[in-house]
Structures are given as structure tokens and as C-alpha cells.
mmCIF file of C-alpha atoms in Angstrom:
data_model
loop_
_atom_site.group_PDB
_atom_site.id
_atom_site.type_symbol
_atom_site.label_atom_id
_atom_site.label_comp_id
_atom_site.label_asym_id
_atom_site.label_seq_id
_atom_site.Cartn_x
_atom_site.Cartn_y
_atom_site.Cartn_z
ATOM 1 C CA MET A 1 73.460 163.864 160.654
ATOM 2 C CA SER A 2 75.044 166.594 162.760
ATOM 3 C CA LEU A 3 73.420 169.994 163.087
ATOM 4 C CA SER A 4 74.569 173.070 164.931
ATOM 5 C CA LEU A 5 73.323 172.918 168.520
ATOM 6 C CA LEU A 6 72.773 176.655 168.879
ATOM 7 C CA HIS A 7 70.556 177.134 165.848
ATOM 8 C CA PRO A 8 67.294 175.351 164.923
ATOM 9 C CA PRO A 9 67.181 173.055 161.850
ATOM 10 C CA ARG A 10 64.677 175.299 160.035
ATOM 11 C CA ALA A 11 67.013 178.254 160.381
ATOM 12 C CA LEU A 12 69.892 176.183 159.076
ATOM 13 C CA ALA A 13 67.883 174.973 156.086
ATOM 14 C CA ALA A 14 66.889 178.541 155.230
ATOM 15 C CA LEU A 15 70.437 179.730 155.727
ATOM 16 C CA ALA A 16 71.757 176.984 153.477
ATOM 17 C CA LEU A 17 69.482 178.241 150.681
ATOM 18 C CA VAL A 18 70.484 181.861 151.263
ATOM 19 C CA SER A 19 74.156 180.902 151.312
ATOM 20 C CA LEU A 20 73.731 178.912 148.130
ATOM 21 C CA LEU A 21 72.181 181.877 146.341
ATOM 22 C CA SER A 22 74.609 184.455 147.717
ATOM 23 C CA GLY A 23 77.464 182.106 146.891
ATOM 24 C CA CYS A 24 76.832 182.980 143.250
ATOM 25 C CA SER A 25 79.036 186.015 143.821
ATOM 26 C CA VAL A 26 81.875 183.465 143.589
ATOM 27 C CA HIS A 27 84.103 185.068 146.202
ATOM 28 C CA GLY A 28 81.304 186.006 148.602
ATOM 29 C CA THR A 29 80.864 189.209 150.590
ATOM 30 C CA TYR A 30 83.477 188.724 153.304
ATOM 31 C CA PRO A 31 86.478 191.058 152.869
ATOM 32 C CA ASP A 32 89.827 189.723 154.068
ATOM 33 C CA ALA A 33 91.229 191.306 157.223
ATOM 34 C CA THR A 34 93.856 193.907 156.360
ATOM 35 C CA GLU A 35 95.997 193.811 159.514
ATOM 36 C CA PRO A 36 99.630 192.957 158.730
ATOM 37 C CA ASP A 37 99.503 190.211 161.364
ATOM 38 C CA ALA A 38 96.131 188.842 160.235
ATOM 39 C CA ALA A 39 95.523 185.159 160.849
ATOM 40 C CA LYS A 40 94.900 182.913 157.862
ATOM 41 C CA LEU A 41 92.306 180.169 157.610
ATOM 42 C CA ARG A 42 91.895 177.465 154.987
ATOM 43 C CA PHE A 43 88.467 175.873 154.654
ATOM 44 C CA ILE A 44 88.373 172.455 152.985
ATOM 45 C CA SER A 45 85.071 170.833 152.079
ATOM 46 C CA ASN A 46 84.710 167.255 150.907
ATOM 47 C CA THR A 47 80.929 167.617 150.554
ATOM 48 C CA SER A 48 78.751 169.129 147.826
ATOM 49 C CA ASN A 49 77.257 172.646 147.814
ATOM 50 C CA THR A 50 79.240 173.917 150.784
ATOM 51 C CA THR A 51 79.510 177.447 152.135
ATOM 52 C CA LEU A 52 81.417 179.060 154.976
ATOM 53 C CA ASP A 53 79.857 182.190 156.495
ATOM 54 C CA ILE A 54 81.590 184.553 158.925
ATOM 55 C CA TYR A 55 79.818 186.263 161.839
ATOM 56 C CA ASP A 56 81.006 188.758 164.416
ATOM 57 C CA ALA A 57 79.429 191.388 166.658
ATOM 58 C CA GLN A 58 79.313 193.870 163.763
ATOM 59 C CA HIS A 59 77.956 191.390 161.190
ATOM 60 C CA CYS A 60 75.054 189.490 162.738
ATOM 61 C CA THR A 61 73.601 188.534 159.347
ATOM 62 C CA GLY A 62 76.879 186.967 158.316
ATOM 63 C CA GLN A 63 79.247 187.406 155.399
ATOM 64 C CA THR A 64 79.787 184.757 152.753
ATOM 65 C CA THR A 65 83.099 183.486 151.416
ATOM 66 C CA GLY A 66 81.998 181.764 148.226
ATOM 67 C CA MET A 67 80.773 178.355 147.091
ATOM 68 C CA LEU A 68 82.582 175.026 147.004
ATOM 69 C CA ASN A 69 81.776 171.808 145.116
ATOM 70 C CA ASN A 70 78.722 172.959 143.220
ATOM 71 C CA PHE A 71 78.334 171.349 139.779
ATOM 72 C CA LEU A 72 76.718 174.452 138.302
ATOM 73 C CA MET A 73 79.566 176.843 139.038
ATOM 74 C CA ALA A 74 83.304 176.884 139.520
ATOM 75 C CA ASP A 75 84.761 176.924 143.026
ATOM 76 C CA THR A 76 85.861 180.218 144.485
ATOM 77 C CA LYS A 77 89.590 180.774 144.023
ATOM 78 C CA ARG A 78 90.077 182.749 147.243
ATOM 79 C CA ARG A 79 93.628 182.213 148.498
ATOM 80 C CA ALA A 80 95.673 183.813 151.276
ATOM 81 C CA ASP A 81 99.210 182.673 150.416
ATOM 82 C CA MET A 82 99.394 180.217 153.310
ATOM 83 C CA LEU A 83 102.729 178.673 154.233
ATOM 84 C CA VAL A 84 101.484 175.110 154.765
ATOM 85 C CA PRO A 85 99.947 173.529 151.627
ATOM 86 C CA PRO A 86 96.565 171.737 151.715
ATOM 87 C CA PRO A 87 96.231 167.944 151.920
ATOM 88 C CA ALA A 88 96.585 166.229 148.548
ATOM 89 C CA LYS A 89 93.049 164.766 148.720
ATOM 90 C CA ALA A 90 91.234 168.034 149.423
ATOM 91 C CA ARG A 91 88.152 168.205 147.193
ATOM 92 C CA GLY A 92 87.441 171.938 147.342
ATOM 93 C CA LEU A 93 89.031 174.744 149.334
ATOM 94 C CA LEU A 94 89.211 178.461 149.967
ATOM 95 C CA GLU A 95 91.467 180.640 152.106
ATOM 96 C CA ILE A 96 90.669 183.836 153.990
ATOM 97 C CA LYS A 97 92.319 186.283 156.396
ATOM 98 C CA LEU A 98 90.822 186.883 159.848
ATOM 99 C CA ALA A 99 91.313 189.769 162.263
ATOM 100 C CA PRO A 100 93.559 188.578 165.103
ATOM 101 C CA GLY A 101 92.157 188.526 168.634
ATOM 102 C CA LYS A 102 88.553 188.986 167.484
ATOM 103 C CA ASP A 103 85.808 186.574 168.536
ATOM 104 C CA THR A 104 84.433 185.170 165.297
ATOM 105 C CA MET A 105 81.745 182.597 164.628
ATOM 106 C CA LEU A 106 82.133 180.394 161.561
ATOM 107 C CA MET A 107 79.063 178.690 160.124
ATOM 108 C CA ILE A 108 79.430 175.795 157.678
ATOM 109 C CA ASN A 109 76.455 174.695 155.575
ATOM 110 C CA THR A 110 76.092 171.903 153.066
ATOM 111 C CA ASN A 111 73.077 170.364 151.361
ATOM 112 C CA GLY A 112 72.424 167.504 148.987
ATOM 113 C CA GLY A 113 69.452 165.665 147.575
ATOM 114 C CA SER A 114 68.598 164.027 150.900
ATOM 115 C CA TYR A 115 70.341 166.035 153.596
ATOM 116 C CA VAL A 116 71.038 169.443 155.087
ATOM 117 C CA CYS A 117 73.955 169.673 157.452
ATOM 118 C CA GLY A 118 75.513 172.541 159.354
ATOM 119 C CA LYS A 119 78.116 173.269 161.978
ATOM 120 C CA SER A 120 79.021 176.454 163.786
ATOM 121 C CA PHE A 121 81.954 177.134 166.077
ATOM 122 C CA ASN A 122 83.781 180.079 167.569
ATOM 123 C CA LEU A 123 87.372 181.041 166.914
ATOM 124 C CA THR A 124 89.507 183.852 168.294
ATOM 125 C CA PRO A 125 92.501 183.593 165.965
ATOM 126 C CA LYS A 126 95.980 184.471 167.166
ATOM 127 C CA ALA A 127 98.081 187.004 165.298
ATOM 128 C CA GLY A 128 100.052 185.537 162.418
ATOM 129 C CA GLU A 129 98.757 181.998 162.922
ATOM 130 C CA GLU A 130 97.476 179.667 160.214
ATOM 131 C CA TYR A 131 94.435 177.428 160.672
ATOM 132 C CA GLU A 132 92.725 174.743 158.631
ATOM 133 C CA VAL A 133 89.126 173.501 158.846
ATOM 134 C CA ILE A 134 88.192 170.220 157.160
ATOM 135 C CA PHE A 135 84.484 169.506 156.715
ATOM 136 C CA ASP A 136 83.368 166.026 155.692
ATOM 137 C CA LEU A 137 80.319 163.769 155.550
ATOM 138 C CA GLN A 138 80.862 160.167 156.614
ATOM 139 C CA GLY A 139 78.326 157.541 157.591
ATOM 140 C CA GLY A 140 75.478 160.041 157.385
ATOM 141 C CA ARG A 141 77.140 162.421 159.852
ATOM 142 C CA CYS A 142 78.986 165.682 159.397
ATOM 143 C CA SER A 143 82.468 165.981 160.846
ATOM 144 C CA THR A 144 84.501 169.138 161.423
ATOM 145 C CA LEU A 145 88.209 169.210 162.189
ATOM 146 C CA LEU A 146 90.018 172.433 163.176
ATOM 147 C CA GLN A 147 93.817 172.403 163.153
ATOM 148 C CA ARG A 148 96.570 174.937 163.743
ATOM 149 C CA LEU A 149 99.228 174.826 161.026
ATOM 150 C CA SER A 150 102.940 175.455 161.340
ATOM 151 C CA ARG A 151 106.214 174.422 159.752
ATOM 152 C CA LEU A 152 108.978 173.065 161.989
ATOM 153 C CA ASP A 153 112.374 172.050 160.652
ATOM 154 C CA GLY A 154 110.996 172.026 157.127
ATOM 155 C CA LYS A 155 108.059 169.749 158.035
ATOM 156 C CA ASP A 156 104.380 170.659 157.970
ATOM 157 C CA VAL A 157 102.737 170.244 161.379
ATOM 158 C CA ARG A 158 98.994 170.080 162.047
ATOM 159 C CA ILE A 159 97.815 170.313 165.662
ATOM 160 C CA PRO A 160 94.099 169.631 166.359
ATOM 161 C CA GLN A 161 92.303 172.478 168.103
ATOM 162 C CA PRO A 162 89.179 172.455 170.301
ATOM 163 C CA LEU A 163 85.831 173.328 168.748
ATOM 164 C CA PHE A 164 83.825 175.552 171.070
ATOM 165 C CA GLU A 165 80.280 176.466 170.053
ATOM 166 C CA THR A 166 79.291 179.477 172.139
ATOM 167 C CA GLY A 167 77.430 181.469 169.490
ATOM 168 C CA MET A 168 77.375 185.257 169.313
ATOM 169 C CA PRO A 169 75.232 186.455 172.269
ATOM 170 C CA SER A 170 75.409 190.096 171.159
ATOM 171 C CA CYS A 171 73.660 189.078 167.917
ATOM 172 C CA GLN A 172 70.590 187.449 169.493
ATOM 173 C CA GLY A 173 67.514 188.631 167.619
ATOM 174 C CA LYS A 174 69.599 190.499 165.043
ATOM 175 C CA GLY A 175 70.047 187.843 162.355
ATOM 176 C CA PRO A 176 68.236 184.898 160.731
ATOM 177 C CA ILE A 177 69.993 182.267 162.828
ATOM 178 C CA PHE A 178 70.015 184.154 166.126
ATOM 179 C CA GLY A 179 66.688 183.718 167.889
ATOM 180 C CA LYS A 180 65.082 186.633 169.687
ATOM 181 C CA LEU A 181 65.393 186.647 173.475
ATOM 182 C CA LEU A 182 62.283 187.282 175.528
ATOM 183 C CA PRO A 183 62.314 189.851 178.368
ATOM 184 C CA ASP A 184 63.933 188.636 181.602
ATOM 185 C CA THR A 185 61.056 188.949 184.050
ATOM 186 C CA PRO A 186 61.487 187.810 187.682
ATOM 187 C CA GLN A 187 59.150 184.859 187.056
ATOM 188 C CA ARG A 188 61.089 183.740 183.956
ATOM 189 C CA THR A 189 64.419 184.101 185.741
ATOM 190 C CA VAL A 190 63.242 181.871 188.610
ATOM 191 C CA LEU A 191 61.933 179.236 186.205
ATOM 192 C CA ILE A 192 65.100 179.246 184.110
ATOM 193 C CA ASP A 193 67.339 179.063 187.190
ATOM 194 C CA ARG A 194 65.404 176.038 188.472
ATOM 195 C CA ILE A 195 65.614 174.270 185.127
ATOM 196 C CA ILE A 196 69.347 174.960 184.771
ATOM 197 C CA GLU A 197 70.110 173.771 188.301
ATOM 198 C CA GLU A 198 68.125 170.551 187.833
ATOM 199 C CA ARG A 199 69.610 169.816 184.413
ATOM 200 C CA ALA A 200 73.159 170.555 185.621
ATOM 201 C CA GLN A 201 72.752 168.036 188.441
ATOM 202 C CA LEU A 202 71.305 165.493 186.018
ATOM 203 C CA ILE A 203 74.041 165.873 183.409
ATOM 204 C CA THR A 204 76.724 165.592 186.091
ATOM 205 C CA ALA A 205 75.177 162.360 187.364
ATOM 206 C CA ILE A 206 74.882 160.869 183.873
ATOM 207 C CA VAL A 207 78.507 161.443 182.926
ATOM 208 C CA SER A 208 80.105 161.203 186.383
ATOM 209 C CA GLU A 209 83.564 159.676 186.316
ATOM 210 C CA ASN A 210 84.147 156.615 188.467
ATOM 211 C CA LYS A 211 87.779 156.117 187.547
ATOM 212 C CA VAL A 212 91.126 157.738 188.228
ATOM 213 C CA ASP A 213 91.672 160.844 186.126
ATOM 214 C CA ARG A 214 94.778 159.880 184.160
ATOM 215 C CA MET A 215 95.354 163.447 183.008
ATOM 216 C CA GLN A 216 96.694 164.207 186.482
ATOM 217 C CA THR A 217 100.444 163.721 186.934
ATOM 218 C CA SER A 218 101.376 162.648 190.466
ATOM 219 C CA PRO A 219 104.566 163.932 192.177
ATOM 220 C CA GLN A 220 106.123 160.481 191.821
ATOM 221 C CA GLU A 221 105.283 160.330 188.115
ATOM 222 C CA LEU A 222 106.728 163.798 187.603
ATOM 223 C CA ASP A 223 109.958 162.791 189.342
ATOM 224 C CA GLU A 224 110.172 159.800 187.011
ATOM 225 C CA LEU A 225 109.535 161.991 183.937
ATOM 226 C CA ILE A 226 112.310 164.378 184.959
ATOM 227 C CA ALA A 227 114.747 161.540 185.670
ATOM 228 C CA LYS A 228 113.996 159.969 182.278
ATOM 229 C CA ARG A 229 114.397 163.297 180.471
ATOM 230 C CA LYS A 230 117.735 163.976 182.166
ATOM 231 C CA ALA A 231 118.937 160.497 181.204
ATOM 232 C CA LEU A 232 117.987 161.104 177.563
ATOM 233 C CA MET A 233 119.873 164.408 177.608
ATOM 234 C CA GLY A 234 123.063 162.665 178.676
ATOM 235 C CA SER A 235 125.869 165.142 179.331
ATOM 236 C CA TYR A 236 123.713 168.152 178.435
ATOM 237 C CA ASN A 237 122.773 169.835 181.722
ATOM 238 C CA LEU A 238 120.134 172.474 182.305
ATOM 239 C CA PRO A 239 120.076 174.949 185.225
ATOM 240 C CA PRO A 240 117.753 174.536 188.231
ATOM 241 C CA ASP A 241 115.534 177.364 186.922
ATOM 242 C CA TYR A 242 114.612 175.174 183.963
ATOM 243 C CA TRP A 243 113.574 172.213 186.095
ATOM 244 C CA ASN A 244 111.667 174.448 188.525
ATOM 245 C CA GLN A 245 109.621 175.849 185.643
ATOM 246 C CA TYR A 246 109.262 172.339 184.224
ATOM 247 C CA ARG A 247 107.595 171.246 187.479
ATOM 248 C CA GLN A 248 105.456 174.384 187.618
ATOM 249 C CA ASN A 249 104.176 173.686 184.100
ATOM 250 C CA TYR A 250 102.969 170.247 185.177
ATOM 251 C CA GLU A 251 101.393 171.676 188.314
ATOM 252 C CA LEU A 252 99.523 174.222 186.202
ATOM 253 C CA SER A 253 98.422 171.488 183.813
ATOM 254 C CA ASN A 254 97.116 169.443 186.770
ATOM 255 C CA LYS A 255 95.173 172.475 187.975
ATOM 256 C CA GLU A 256 93.615 173.059 184.551
ATOM 257 C CA SER A 257 92.810 169.372 184.233
ATOM 258 C CA ALA A 258 91.075 169.338 187.609
ATOM 259 C CA GLY A 259 88.792 172.124 186.382
ATOM 260 C CA ARG A 260 87.786 170.458 183.127
ATOM 261 C CA ILE A 261 84.381 169.224 184.280
ATOM 262 C CA THR A 262 83.525 172.568 185.870
ATOM 263 C CA ARG A 263 84.484 174.441 182.701
ATOM 264 C CA ALA A 264 82.513 172.074 180.446
ATOM 265 C CA LEU A 265 79.506 172.340 182.751
ATOM 266 C CA GLY A 266 79.765 176.136 182.609
ATOM 267 C CA LEU A 267 79.676 176.062 178.805
ATOM 268 C CA TYR A 268 76.698 173.681 178.949
ATOM 269 C CA THR A 269 74.678 175.853 181.340
ATOM 270 C CA ASP A 270 75.477 179.057 179.426
ATOM 271 C CA VAL A 271 74.170 177.589 176.173
ATOM 272 C CA TYR A 272 71.177 175.919 177.854
ATOM 273 C CA ARG A 273 70.260 179.241 179.480
ATOM 274 C CA LEU A 274 70.516 181.058 176.141
ATOM 275 C CA ARG A 275 68.114 178.553 174.579
ATOM 276 C CA LEU A 276 65.658 178.926 177.454
ATOM 277 C CA ARG A 277 65.740 182.727 177.302
ATOM 278 C CA GLY A 278 64.081 182.474 173.890
ATOM 279 C CA THR A 279 61.408 180.028 175.097
ATOM 280 C CA GLU A 280 57.810 181.063 175.821
ATOM 281 C CA ASP A 281 56.537 181.238 179.425
ATOM 282 C CA ALA A 282 53.905 178.531 178.897
ATOM 283 C CA ILE A 283 56.590 176.075 177.795
ATOM 284 C CA LEU A 284 59.013 177.024 180.584
ATOM 285 C CA GLU A 285 56.298 176.349 183.155
ATOM 286 C CA GLN A 286 55.974 172.752 181.934
ATOM 287 C CA TRP A 287 59.664 172.157 181.189
ATOM 288 C CA MET A 288 60.547 170.097 184.256
ATOM 289 C CA GLN A 289 57.302 168.084 184.243
ATOM 290 C CA PRO A 290 55.740 168.444 180.779
ATOM 291 C CA LYS A 291 52.165 167.311 180.322
ATOM 292 C CA ASP A 292 51.527 168.449 176.775
ATOM 293 C CA SER A 293 52.809 165.863 174.278
ATOM 294 C CA ALA A 294 54.330 168.474 171.962
ATOM 295 C CA ILE A 295 56.215 170.052 174.863
ATOM 296 C CA LYS A 296 57.435 166.610 175.976
ATOM 297 C CA VAL A 297 58.921 166.046 172.533
ATOM 298 C CA ARG A 298 60.498 169.499 172.485
ATOM 299 C CA VAL A 299 62.099 169.057 175.907
ATOM 300 C CA ALA A 300 63.343 165.570 175.051
ATOM 301 C CA GLU A 301 64.909 166.772 171.770
ATOM 302 C CA ASN A 302 66.522 169.726 173.516
ATOM 303 C CA ASP A 303 67.996 167.564 176.276
ATOM 304 C CA LYS A 304 69.325 165.083 173.717
ATOM 305 C CA LEU A 305 71.075 167.893 171.852
ATOM 306 C CA MET A 306 72.419 169.390 175.063
ATOM 307 C CA LEU A 307 73.782 166.039 176.221
ATOM 308 C CA GLN A 308 75.660 165.871 172.928
ATOM 309 C CA TYR A 309 76.812 169.455 173.455
ATOM 310 C CA TYR A 310 78.175 168.621 176.914
ATOM 311 C CA GLY A 311 80.080 165.623 175.545
ATOM 312 C CA ASN A 312 81.615 167.765 172.803
ATOM 313 C CA ALA A 313 82.431 170.513 175.299
ATOM 314 C CA ARG A 314 84.284 168.074 177.563
ATOM 315 C CA LYS A 315 86.326 166.772 174.642
ATOM 316 C CA SER A 316 87.184 170.317 173.567
ATOM 317 C CA VAL A 317 88.131 171.387 177.099
ATOM 318 C CA THR A 318 90.393 168.333 177.410
ATOM 319 C CA MET A 319 92.067 169.160 174.103
ATOM 320 C CA GLU A 320 92.502 172.756 175.238
ATOM 321 C CA VAL A 321 94.266 171.622 178.441
ATOM 322 C CA VAL A 322 96.630 169.392 176.443
ATOM 323 C CA ASN A 323 97.400 172.165 173.946
ATOM 324 C CA HIS A 324 98.071 174.678 176.710
ATOM 325 C CA HIS A 325 100.548 172.269 178.286
ATOM 326 C CA MET A 326 102.264 171.601 174.959
ATOM 327 C CA GLU A 327 102.566 175.338 174.303
ATOM 328 C CA ARG A 328 104.029 176.071 177.743
ATOM 329 C CA MET A 329 106.584 173.264 177.430
ATOM 330 C CA ALA A 330 107.603 174.460 173.960
ATOM 331 C CA GLN A 331 108.012 178.016 175.241
ATOM 332 C CA LEU A 332 110.174 176.718 178.099
ATOM 333 C CA ASP A 333 112.460 174.785 175.764
ATOM 334 C CA GLN A 334 112.690 177.764 173.442
ATOM 335 C CA ARG A 335 113.600 180.070 176.327
ATOM 336 C CA PHE A 336 116.534 177.823 177.318
ATOM 337 C CA ASP A 337 117.489 176.980 173.701
ATOM 338 C CA VAL A 338 116.981 173.277 174.390
ATOM 339 C CA CYS A 339 116.288 172.340 170.767
ATOM 340 C CA ALA A 340 119.842 173.319 169.793
ATOM 341 C CA HIS A 341 121.170 170.551 172.053
ATOM 342 C CA PHE A 342 118.373 167.974 172.361
ATOM 343 C CA ASP A 343 116.394 166.576 169.409
ATOM 344 C CA LYS A 344 113.483 165.497 171.624
ATOM 345 C CA CYS A 345 112.728 169.036 172.758
ATOM 346 C CA ALA A 346 109.147 170.276 172.973
ATOM 347 C CA ARG A 347 107.770 172.015 169.877
ATOM 348 C CA TYR A 348 104.376 173.552 169.324
#
């Protein structure tokens, strides 16, 4: 079973109950964004008793969007007139409008007779974009898929997006799922810094890569890609400016790819530090060499969750690098009107 890594299971269980009760308002308390270029998001749940709550810096207690797949009440009928239709097998769904460019945390909760499951992630939606979140339960584990939706040449296109779980730091201590931070004394800061440094070294050693990073494109490989693309284009010729930018896009992608591990490690240490800032002094003092059995268990559980977080962060960072490259190549082809002459142009 997958639980949110930033929020303790007890908080999630309590939140699931609160969401279930507040979901009785059918459409929830969240008001759609009113900007003319508001982003739209479709939430699809294939599990029972599911809610989607919305958090931002001004709403640390969250706002509900309604209930899905509850046998005692009808699903919310919230819709946002989205261009791309939902998958045919969607069990329950709702649609909302989000303020563009605003950091938003989405919290999914579901509960059944033998399980409670939750997932949170952050999204800063782009103006006018459409998104789709699919939440499922398979093999005893929750799964969450975020996709950007678009329609190209009359076809619906779904592009997977990274799931970053960074929480809402400005809400710490201001809501039921945001733990209170303890004062940053010099002694606590030293302890936390030591723990973070030691854990960062450990996590890097555990997941160190001993193979060639195939996301890097060598100069020879790039020359071959360009030669192949020119051959496919046949008599259609593009100016040198196009090919110069084409090369620069790959160089930028290589640079982003080279920084993947550093970026993932930064996300890991930021979240680890946030968890430690809410931990009591007596526990921090034993963190690196725990003697108390209860503290040993707590540290072990935390490190297990954080190892999972780091793995998810690396996957999301990798997806982000790929999406950035796809977007830049599509913008390049659009700038030179390549799609009007070449059916294998880049689209995003």
C-alpha cells in the first residue's frame, strides 16, 4: 500500500474520514478558478470512497472537490468542459479549474474495508493546459498517473508528467496534515545538518550508477541523428539556424540530464530536513546511532520511506528532462513550420 511520504499515516486516516464526511456536500468546497486562461484538471478514480483535496498557501486546511465511487451517494458531477474526453473505462471522475502558475498541492484519499491509501503531489499548472490524474489500486498498492492532455491533428494525446511531492512548507503547523516545526536552535541545526549529510552520502552510495548514462547524446550520435533526419526530409531543406538550434537543444538536454542525480538528491534532502525539523531533540540526538528500540524502528521506517522517495524523485526528474527536450524540439519545429513539410516533425 502506498502512502504519502510527507504526511504520517494517522494524519492520512483522519483526513480520509474528514474528506468522506465533507464530501457529502457533493461538489465539495473548492471553487473553480475564474481566470480566463485557467488550467483544467480531470481526476479519475478507479477505487472506492475517493476524494481529491486542494491545498495552497492560502488554504492550509484544504478544500474538497466532492466524493467519487461511494455506494451511499451519487458521484459529484463537477465538469470543466475539457477538450479531451476521459478514457472509456473510467469508473468515476470529476473536473476542476486551477489557477495558472500557482503552486498547488493535490491530496488523494481512498479507504475501504481493509485499507487506507493516500497520495499527495505538487502541480504548478500552465495557463490553458489540460491535465488528467488517474488513481488506481492494483496488487495492494496505490498508483497515481498524471498526464498532460492535448489534441493534435484531431487525435487525443496524453503525455505522462512527473509527480513531485514537495508539500506546502508555508503551511507547516497550520493544517491537520502539516506537522508543526520545532524552533531552529543552533544545537538542532547542527544535529540535522549532520544527519542530512550522512544520509545523503548513504543514499548516493546505495543507488550509485555503475553504467554509462544512456540519456547523454554524444557528438557522434548527434551527427548521426541529424544525418538521418536530413535523409528522411529528402528534398526539403532547412536553414543553418535550424540545425544550430537543433544541436543546442541536445546540448541543453545533456546538461539537464547530467544534473538529474543532483536535483533528485536536493529534493530528497529538502524533504528529509523538513521531517527532521518536526522531530524532538531527544530523538534527533539518537538518530544516527539509536539505542532506544522505539527510536530504532522510527528511524528505520523513515529511511525506508525516504529511500522510496528518492527513487520516485529520480524517476520524476528523468521524466522532466525528457519532457523539456520534447517541448523544446516541438517549439523549434513550430518556429520553422516544419510540420507543414515533414510528417515526422516534433509535437508536444
